[in-house]
Amino acid sequence: MIRTLLRSSRSNLEPLLSATLGADIDLRLEVSENRAFDLLDRNHVDVVIVDLEGNMSLDSQKPFITAVRERGLPVLAITDDERRAGALELMELGVTDQFRNPPSPLEMTLAIRRAYEQAKMRKELIQARKALSQMGGIPSIIGSSQRMLAVYSLVRQVADLDTDILITGESGTGKELVARAIHNQGSRCGAPFVTVSCGAIPEALIESELFGHEKGSFTGAAGMRQGLFETAGAGTLFLDEIGELSPNTQVKLLRALQEKEFTRVGGRRPFPIKARVLYATHRDLSRMVEEERFRRDLFFRINVINIQVPSLRNRPDDILALVQHFIEQFSLSCRKSIVGIRPSAMAALVNHDWPGNVRELQNAIHRAVIVAGHDQIELTDLPEALQDLPSAERIPVSSTFDNLLREFRRKLAHDAIAVCNGNKTLAAKNLQISRAYLHRLIGSEPEESSDDSRVA
């Protein structure tokens, strides 16, 4: 039941609306501001409607609207003010929907449900962030799923170590964010963090980029230049996409790491390596070793600690928090007032496989914020590939995020069992959940967010 407070001086408005609004909406009229605040203080309200007709004007109700918004509750308004300035003023106060008098019952019903769902999603996000902070999350990384908590734990354990760390995961999962988190959480946080994409530098220049060169060491070397190992100083050097290095560069990097020193191209003087070096790749280096495309000795050298960043499809619990984060980020940069996302659009996001992972989701939300014509992202604002998902079209408007997520988990469970030819024990192991939790997902028992979701 959506507990809705109607602040109005018109006593005939409540029976009119109560008889026509949805059965899931409990409407209560309050004229007195004190009694209205009493209900708010006792958390007996989910949505507030302010009637700016009758004896109530916008100027007189500004303090009340502001106080309601400060409590995190959505506010709707009934007004006959047709001025654009009046509509803008209501938007600036945080009013999410406005209705002409007399309001359409169907339009108001949908608006109340929408406001309630958006407020609920924001509360879930705040609670997730709070829980993440209490569980030792990393501020720069979004996510509170079990797999991300395992990543955070490893980050904190290795932050102050000089051990070689290899960060692996698909493209777009946020490997550089993990590397930056390791740097920021450790004692080197005040020193430089230097990133180099090994695949973006031509073979002829990579050695000079890493180690520097002396004047005249090759054609075009008009002066001495420091390499990235020197630039990083006592900070962190992050070698991204280490799997793209050529065999020749692999040999030179291995020697530098083993000797803990390097020599500039064309020079003889050795320089000590002071920086801690982190590595990342989206490739399967162990397979590349077997195929003799990556040196075995270099692989064992850099793979002392491996941090596997999970793909987005394997942590659907984090999609809501990521979506809300990107909406806030791009609403600010695009100067738009996007406050949330419609359930049908959220359903499309939850059901997508995300081959591009978090980066793909980020781009999808950026695009949606740019083209959105309302204060909430709709299904039609998303990229066409997401709009075509049949599952998104079947989701009723009233579906909650929890229901969508539950259905997605159930689909994952059934798909895993099918891949494992009906072997549920193997399917649970592949999903990194307990067998009991898998049975609840595919059975009729209600899903529980308990310790049973731990790794099998």
Short mmCIF file of N, CA, C and O in Angstrom, two decimals, residues 153-235:
data_model
loop_
_atom_site.label_atom_id
_atom_site.label_comp_id
_atom_site.label_asym_id
_atom_site.label_seq_id
_atom_site.Cartn_x
_atom_site.Cartn_y
_atom_site.Cartn_z
N SER A 153 38.14 -6.62 -0.42
CA SER A 153 38.95 -7.25 0.64
C SER A 153 40.39 -7.45 0.17
O SER A 153 41.35 -7.15 0.90
N LEU A 154 40.55 -7.93 -1.08
CA LEU A 154 41.89 -8.13 -1.62
C LEU A 154 42.63 -6.81 -1.79
O LEU A 154 43.83 -6.70 -1.51
N VAL A 155 41.90 -5.79 -2.27
CA VAL A 155 42.52 -4.48 -2.46
C VAL A 155 43.12 -3.97 -1.16
O VAL A 155 44.25 -3.49 -1.11
N ARG A 156 42.36 -4.08 -0.09
CA ARG A 156 42.83 -3.60 1.21
C ARG A 156 44.01 -4.43 1.73
O ARG A 156 44.92 -3.91 2.36
N GLN A 157 44.00 -5.72 1.44
CA GLN A 157 45.09 -6.58 1.92
C GLN A 157 46.41 -6.28 1.22
O GLN A 157 47.48 -6.40 1.84
N VAL A 158 46.36 -5.89 -0.05
CA VAL A 158 47.61 -5.72 -0.82
C VAL A 158 48.02 -4.26 -0.96
O VAL A 158 49.08 -3.98 -1.52
N ALA A 159 47.19 -3.34 -0.47
CA ALA A 159 47.43 -1.90 -0.72
C ALA A 159 48.82 -1.45 -0.29
O ALA A 159 49.45 -0.64 -0.98
N ASP A 160 49.33 -1.96 0.82
CA ASP A 160 50.62 -1.51 1.33
C ASP A 160 51.75 -2.48 1.02
O ASP A 160 52.86 -2.32 1.54
N LEU A 161 51.47 -3.48 0.18
CA LEU A 161 52.52 -4.44 -0.17
C LEU A 161 53.17 -4.04 -1.49
O LEU A 161 52.54 -3.43 -2.35
N ASP A 162 54.43 -4.43 -1.66
CA ASP A 162 55.12 -4.20 -2.93
C ASP A 162 55.09 -5.43 -3.82
O ASP A 162 55.86 -5.55 -4.78
N THR A 163 54.20 -6.35 -3.49
CA THR A 163 54.06 -7.59 -4.26
C THR A 163 53.51 -7.29 -5.66
O THR A 163 52.70 -6.39 -5.84
N ASP A 164 53.95 -8.07 -6.65
CA ASP A 164 53.41 -7.93 -8.01
C ASP A 164 51.95 -8.37 -8.04
O ASP A 164 51.60 -9.44 -7.51
N ILE A 165 51.11 -7.55 -8.66
CA ILE A 165 49.66 -7.80 -8.67
C ILE A 165 49.16 -7.74 -10.09
O ILE A 165 49.39 -6.76 -10.82
N LEU A 166 48.49 -8.79 -10.52
CA LEU A 166 47.89 -8.86 -11.85
C LEU A 166 46.37 -8.73 -11.71
O LEU A 166 45.74 -9.54 -11.03
N ILE A 167 45.80 -7.72 -12.35
CA ILE A 167 44.36 -7.49 -12.30
C ILE A 167 43.77 -7.98 -13.62
O ILE A 167 44.16 -7.50 -14.69
N THR A 168 42.87 -8.93 -13.55
CA THR A 168 42.30 -9.52 -14.76
C THR A 168 40.80 -9.31 -14.81
O THR A 168 40.15 -9.09 -13.79
N GLY A 169 40.25 -9.41 -16.00
CA GLY A 169 38.81 -9.24 -16.17
C GLY A 169 38.52 -8.78 -17.59
O GLY A 169 39.40 -8.31 -18.32
N GLU A 170 37.27 -8.91 -17.99
CA GLU A 170 36.87 -8.52 -19.34
C GLU A 170 37.02 -7.01 -19.54
O GLU A 170 37.09 -6.25 -18.57
N SER A 171 37.05 -6.59 -20.77
CA SER A 171 37.14 -5.16 -21.08
C SER A 171 35.91 -4.44 -20.52
O SER A 171 34.79 -4.93 -20.65
N GLY A 172 36.16 -3.30 -19.90
CA GLY A 172 35.05 -2.50 -19.37
C GLY A 172 34.62 -2.83 -17.97
O GLY A 172 33.63 -2.27 -17.48
N THR A 173 35.33 -3.73 -17.29
CA THR A 173 34.91 -4.12 -15.94
C THR A 173 35.43 -3.16 -14.86
O THR A 173 34.96 -3.20 -13.73
N GLY A 174 36.41 -2.33 -15.21
CA GLY A 174 36.92 -1.38 -14.23
C GLY A 174 38.25 -1.78 -13.61
O GLY A 174 38.50 -1.51 -12.45
N LYS A 175 39.12 -2.38 -14.41
CA LYS A 175 40.41 -2.83 -13.88
C LYS A 175 41.29 -1.64 -13.45
O LYS A 175 42.00 -1.72 -12.45
N GLU A 176 41.22 -0.55 -14.21
CA GLU A 176 42.01 0.62 -13.82
C GLU A 176 41.51 1.22 -12.51
O GLU A 176 42.29 1.70 -11.69
N LEU A 177 40.19 1.19 -12.29
CA LEU A 177 39.64 1.67 -11.02
C LEU A 177 40.18 0.86 -9.84
O LEU A 177 40.48 1.41 -8.78
N VAL A 178 40.29 -0.45 -10.05
CA VAL A 178 40.85 -1.30 -9.00
C VAL A 178 42.32 -0.95 -8.75
O VAL A 178 42.76 -0.87 -7.60
N ALA A 179 43.06 -0.72 -9.82
CA ALA A 179 44.47 -0.35 -9.68
C ALA A 179 44.60 0.98 -8.93
O ALA A 179 45.45 1.13 -8.04
N ARG A 180 43.77 1.94 -9.28
CA ARG A 180 43.79 3.24 -8.58
C ARG A 180 43.40 3.08 -7.12
O ARG A 180 43.94 3.77 -6.24
N ALA A 181 42.45 2.17 -6.85
CA ALA A 181 42.05 1.94 -5.47
C ALA A 181 43.20 1.37 -4.65
O ALA A 181 43.41 1.76 -3.50
N ILE A 182 43.95 0.44 -5.24
CA ILE A 182 45.13 -0.12 -4.55
C ILE A 182 46.12 1.00 -4.23
O ILE A 182 46.65 1.08 -3.11
N HIS A 183 46.34 1.88 -5.20
CA HIS A 183 47.26 3.01 -4.99
C HIS A 183 46.73 3.95 -3.90
O HIS A 183 47.47 4.34 -2.99
N ASN A 184 45.46 4.31 -3.98
CA ASN A 184 44.88 5.30 -3.07
C ASN A 184 44.73 4.78 -1.64
O ASN A 184 44.73 5.57 -0.69
N GLN A 185 44.58 3.45 -1.50
CA GLN A 185 44.40 2.88 -0.17
C GLN A 185 45.73 2.64 0.55
O GLN A 185 45.75 2.39 1.74
N GLY A 186 46.83 2.71 -0.18
CA GLY A 186 48.13 2.39 0.40
C GLY A 186 48.94 3.61 0.78
O GLY A 186 48.52 4.77 0.63
N SER A 187 50.14 3.37 1.26
CA SER A 187 51.02 4.44 1.72
C SER A 187 51.61 5.26 0.58
O SER A 187 52.19 6.32 0.81
N ARG A 188 51.47 4.79 -0.66
CA ARG A 188 52.00 5.52 -1.81
C ARG A 188 50.99 6.53 -2.38
O ARG A 188 51.22 7.11 -3.44
N CYS A 189 49.86 6.70 -1.71
CA CYS A 189 48.77 7.50 -2.27
C CYS A 189 49.18 8.95 -2.56
O CYS A 189 48.57 9.61 -3.42
N GLY A 190 50.18 9.46 -1.86
CA GLY A 190 50.61 10.84 -2.10
C GLY A 190 51.56 10.98 -3.27
O GLY A 190 51.87 12.10 -3.69
N ALA A 191 52.01 9.86 -3.82
CA ALA A 191 52.96 9.86 -4.95
C ALA A 191 52.17 9.68 -6.26
O ALA A 191 50.98 9.37 -6.25
N PRO A 192 52.82 9.85 -7.42
CA PRO A 192 52.11 9.77 -8.71
C PRO A 192 51.52 8.39 -8.98
O PRO A 192 52.06 7.36 -8.56
N PHE A 193 50.40 8.39 -9.70
CA PHE A 193 49.82 7.17 -10.26
C PHE A 193 49.90 7.34 -11.77
O PHE A 193 49.23 8.19 -12.34
N VAL A 194 50.74 6.54 -12.42
CA VAL A 194 51.00 6.69 -13.85
C VAL A 194 50.45 5.49 -14.61
O VAL A 194 50.76 4.34 -14.27
N THR A 195 49.65 5.77 -15.63
CA THR A 195 49.03 4.70 -16.42
C THR A 195 49.62 4.67 -17.82
O THR A 195 49.81 5.71 -18.44
N VAL A 196 49.89 3.47 -18.31
CA VAL A 196 50.31 3.31 -19.70
C VAL A 196 49.53 2.16 -20.31
O VAL A 196 49.45 1.07 -19.73
N SER A 197 48.91 2.42 -21.46
CA SER A 197 48.20 1.36 -22.19
C SER A 197 49.17 0.71 -23.15
O SER A 197 49.54 1.30 -24.17
N CYS A 198 49.60 -0.50 -22.82
CA CYS A 198 50.65 -1.17 -23.60
C CYS A 198 50.25 -1.41 -25.05
O CYS A 198 51.10 -1.47 -25.93
N GLY A 199 48.95 -1.57 -25.29
CA GLY A 199 48.51 -1.84 -26.65
C GLY A 199 48.37 -0.59 -27.50
O GLY A 199 48.19 -0.68 -28.72
N ALA A 200 48.44 0.60 -26.88
CA ALA A 200 48.22 1.84 -27.63
C ALA A 200 49.52 2.48 -28.11
O ALA A 200 49.49 3.46 -28.83
N ILE A 201 50.66 1.92 -27.70
CA ILE A 201 51.96 2.50 -28.05
C ILE A 201 52.64 1.61 -29.10
O ILE A 201 52.76 0.40 -28.90
N PRO A 202 53.09 2.19 -30.22
CA PRO A 202 53.77 1.38 -31.26
C PRO A 202 54.98 0.65 -30.70
O PRO A 202 55.65 1.14 -29.79
N GLU A 203 55.27 -0.48 -31.25
CA GLU A 203 56.38 -1.33 -30.82
C GLU A 203 57.70 -0.56 -30.80
O GLU A 203 58.53 -0.72 -29.91
N ALA A 204 57.91 0.32 -31.79
CA ALA A 204 59.17 1.05 -31.90
C ALA A 204 59.35 2.07 -30.78
O ALA A 204 60.47 2.51 -30.53
N LEU A 205 58.26 2.44 -30.11
CA LEU A 205 58.33 3.50 -29.10
C LEU A 205 58.12 3.00 -27.67
O LEU A 205 58.36 3.75 -26.73
N ILE A 206 57.64 1.78 -27.50
CA ILE A 206 57.28 1.32 -26.17
C ILE A 206 58.46 1.30 -25.20
O ILE A 206 58.33 1.67 -24.03
N GLU A 207 59.64 0.88 -25.68
CA GLU A 207 60.81 0.82 -24.80
C GLU A 207 61.19 2.22 -24.32
O GLU A 207 61.51 2.44 -23.14
N SER A 208 61.14 3.19 -25.24
CA SER A 208 61.46 4.57 -24.88
C SER A 208 60.42 5.13 -23.92
O SER A 208 60.76 5.88 -23.00
N GLU A 209 59.15 4.78 -24.11
CA GLU A 209 58.08 5.24 -23.22
C GLU A 209 58.28 4.72 -21.80
O GLU A 209 58.11 5.44 -20.82
N LEU A 210 58.67 3.47 -21.69
CA LEU A 210 58.81 2.86 -20.36
C LEU A 210 60.10 3.29 -19.67
O LEU A 210 60.08 3.65 -18.49
N PHE A 211 61.20 3.25 -20.39
CA PHE A 211 62.50 3.45 -19.76
C PHE A 211 63.15 4.80 -20.06
O PHE A 211 64.15 5.16 -19.44
N GLY A 212 62.61 5.55 -21.03
CA GLY A 212 63.22 6.82 -21.42
C GLY A 212 64.34 6.62 -22.42
O GLY A 212 64.68 5.49 -22.78
N HIS A 213 64.95 7.73 -22.88
CA HIS A 213 66.06 7.62 -23.83
C HIS A 213 67.02 8.80 -23.64
O HIS A 213 66.68 9.84 -23.10
N GLU A 214 68.23 8.59 -24.10
CA GLU A 214 69.26 9.62 -24.06
C GLU A 214 69.25 10.39 -25.39
O GLU A 214 68.77 9.89 -26.42
N LYS A 215 69.79 11.58 -25.37
CA LYS A 215 69.87 12.40 -26.57
C LYS A 215 70.67 11.69 -27.65
O LYS A 215 71.75 11.15 -27.41
N GLY A 216 70.10 11.67 -28.86
CA GLY A 216 70.78 11.07 -30.00
C GLY A 216 70.77 9.56 -30.04
O GLY A 216 71.43 8.95 -30.88
N SER A 217 69.99 8.92 -29.16
CA SER A 217 69.97 7.45 -29.12
C SER A 217 69.29 6.85 -30.34
O SER A 217 69.55 5.70 -30.69
N PHE A 218 68.44 7.61 -31.03
CA PHE A 218 67.82 7.16 -32.28
C PHE A 218 67.37 8.40 -33.04
O PHE A 218 67.35 9.52 -32.50
N THR A 219 67.00 8.22 -34.27
CA THR A 219 66.58 9.33 -35.12
C THR A 219 65.37 10.04 -34.50
O THR A 219 64.35 9.41 -34.20
N GLY A 220 65.50 11.31 -34.30
CA GLY A 220 64.41 12.07 -33.70
C GLY A 220 64.57 12.31 -32.22
O GLY A 220 63.80 13.07 -31.63
N ALA A 221 65.56 11.66 -31.59
CA ALA A 221 65.79 11.84 -30.15
C ALA A 221 66.63 13.09 -29.95
O ALA A 221 67.86 13.04 -29.77
N ALA A 222 65.99 14.26 -30.01
CA ALA A 222 66.71 15.53 -29.95
C ALA A 222 67.21 15.86 -28.56
O ALA A 222 68.06 16.74 -28.39
N GLY A 223 66.65 15.19 -27.55
CA GLY A 223 67.07 15.46 -26.18
C GLY A 223 66.80 14.27 -25.30
O GLY A 223 66.18 13.28 -25.71
N MET A 224 67.29 14.37 -24.06
CA MET A 224 67.03 13.28 -23.11
C MET A 224 65.56 13.32 -22.68
O MET A 224 64.97 14.37 -22.53
N ARG A 225 65.02 12.13 -22.47
CA ARG A 225 63.63 12.05 -22.02
C ARG A 225 63.49 10.98 -20.95
O ARG A 225 63.98 9.87 -21.12
N GLN A 226 62.82 11.33 -19.86
CA GLN A 226 62.54 10.35 -18.81
C GLN A 226 61.42 9.42 -19.26
O GLN A 226 60.48 9.82 -19.95
N GLY A 227 61.52 8.15 -18.84
CA GLY A 227 60.47 7.18 -19.12
C GLY A 227 59.45 7.15 -18.00
O GLY A 227 59.57 7.85 -16.98
N LEU A 228 58.44 6.34 -18.17
CA LEU A 228 57.34 6.29 -17.20
C LEU A 228 57.77 5.67 -15.88
O LEU A 228 57.19 5.97 -14.83
N PHE A 229 58.78 4.78 -15.90
CA PHE A 229 59.28 4.25 -14.63
C PHE A 229 59.86 5.38 -13.78
O PHE A 229 59.69 5.39 -12.56
N GLU A 230 60.55 6.33 -14.41
CA GLU A 230 61.09 7.47 -13.67
C GLU A 230 59.97 8.43 -13.28
O GLU A 230 59.98 8.98 -12.17
N THR A 231 59.02 8.67 -14.19
CA THR A 231 57.93 9.60 -13.93
C THR A 231 57.12 9.15 -12.71
O THR A 231 56.68 9.97 -11.90
N ALA A 232 56.93 7.85 -12.59
CA ALA A 232 56.14 7.32 -11.47
C ALA A 232 56.84 7.53 -10.14
O ALA A 232 56.19 7.57 -9.07
N GLY A 233 58.16 7.65 -10.15
CA GLY A 233 58.91 7.87 -8.92
C GLY A 233 58.66 6.79 -7.89
O GLY A 233 58.78 5.60 -8.19
N ALA A 234 58.28 7.19 -6.68
CA ALA A 234 57.97 6.23 -5.62
C ALA A 234 56.49 5.91 -5.56
O ALA A 234 56.00 5.37 -4.56
N GLY A 235 55.77 6.25 -6.64
CA GLY A 235 54.33 6.00 -6.68
C GLY A 235 54.01 4.65 -7.29
O GLY A 235 54.64 3.64 -6.98
#
